[in-house]
């Protein structure tokens, strides 16, 4: 398997693409433009993931745990 450092970028890209298509599917069932819905789903979800990663990194550094 790949080291985490090499797997991080492809994982983020694949996750972003999947989230975009989930947003597009959402637009089919809830009235809205497909592009706006896809971008909204992708941006909100990836931002939440980034914030979770950063908070976890800060907390692990504050309590002295190496991740």
XYZ file of C-alpha atoms in Angstrom:
67
model
C 0.000 0.000 0.000
C 0.967 3.646 -0.333
C 2.501 5.693 2.454
C 0.062 8.197 3.959
C 1.918 11.153 2.436
C 1.463 9.738 -1.082
C -2.132 8.645 -0.547
C -3.375 11.947 0.897
C -3.735 13.925 -2.359
C -5.480 11.178 -4.389
C -7.823 10.537 -1.448
C -8.757 14.229 -1.235
C -9.333 14.449 -4.991
C -11.464 11.289 -5.121
C -13.449 12.432 -2.082
C -14.050 15.840 -3.662
C -15.268 14.297 -6.922
C -17.610 11.896 -5.114
C -18.992 14.710 -2.946
C -19.575 16.822 -6.062
C -21.583 14.039 -7.691
C -23.598 13.512 -4.499
C -24.460 17.218 -4.682
C -25.463 16.828 -8.324
C -27.739 13.929 -7.388
C -29.208 16.032 -4.579
C -30.126 18.716 -7.143
C -32.188 16.151 -9.041
C -34.430 15.588 -5.999
C -34.373 19.056 -4.453
C -34.986 21.999 -6.726
C -31.744 23.734 -7.594
C -29.014 24.090 -10.170
C -26.820 20.989 -10.451
C -23.516 22.889 -10.595
C -24.305 25.048 -7.581
C -25.505 22.058 -5.579
C -22.437 19.996 -6.476
C -19.996 22.779 -5.635
C -21.794 23.561 -2.382
C -21.701 19.936 -1.229
C -18.035 19.588 -2.140
C -16.861 22.872 -0.590
C -18.840 22.555 2.650
C -17.817 18.924 3.186
C -14.131 19.403 2.365
C -14.014 22.505 4.577
C -15.500 20.528 7.464
C -12.945 17.754 6.900
C -10.083 20.270 6.810
C -11.250 21.916 10.032
C -11.517 18.523 11.723
C -8.012 17.628 10.562
C -6.571 20.936 11.781
C -8.311 20.748 15.163
C -7.087 17.182 15.631
C -3.560 18.219 14.672
C -3.614 21.138 17.126
C -4.988 19.030 19.970
C -2.493 16.221 19.358
C 0.341 18.767 19.422
C -0.997 20.384 22.587
C -1.103 17.094 24.488
C 2.151 15.805 23.027
C 0.932 12.985 20.810
C 2.735 12.501 17.520
C 0.487 11.581 14.586
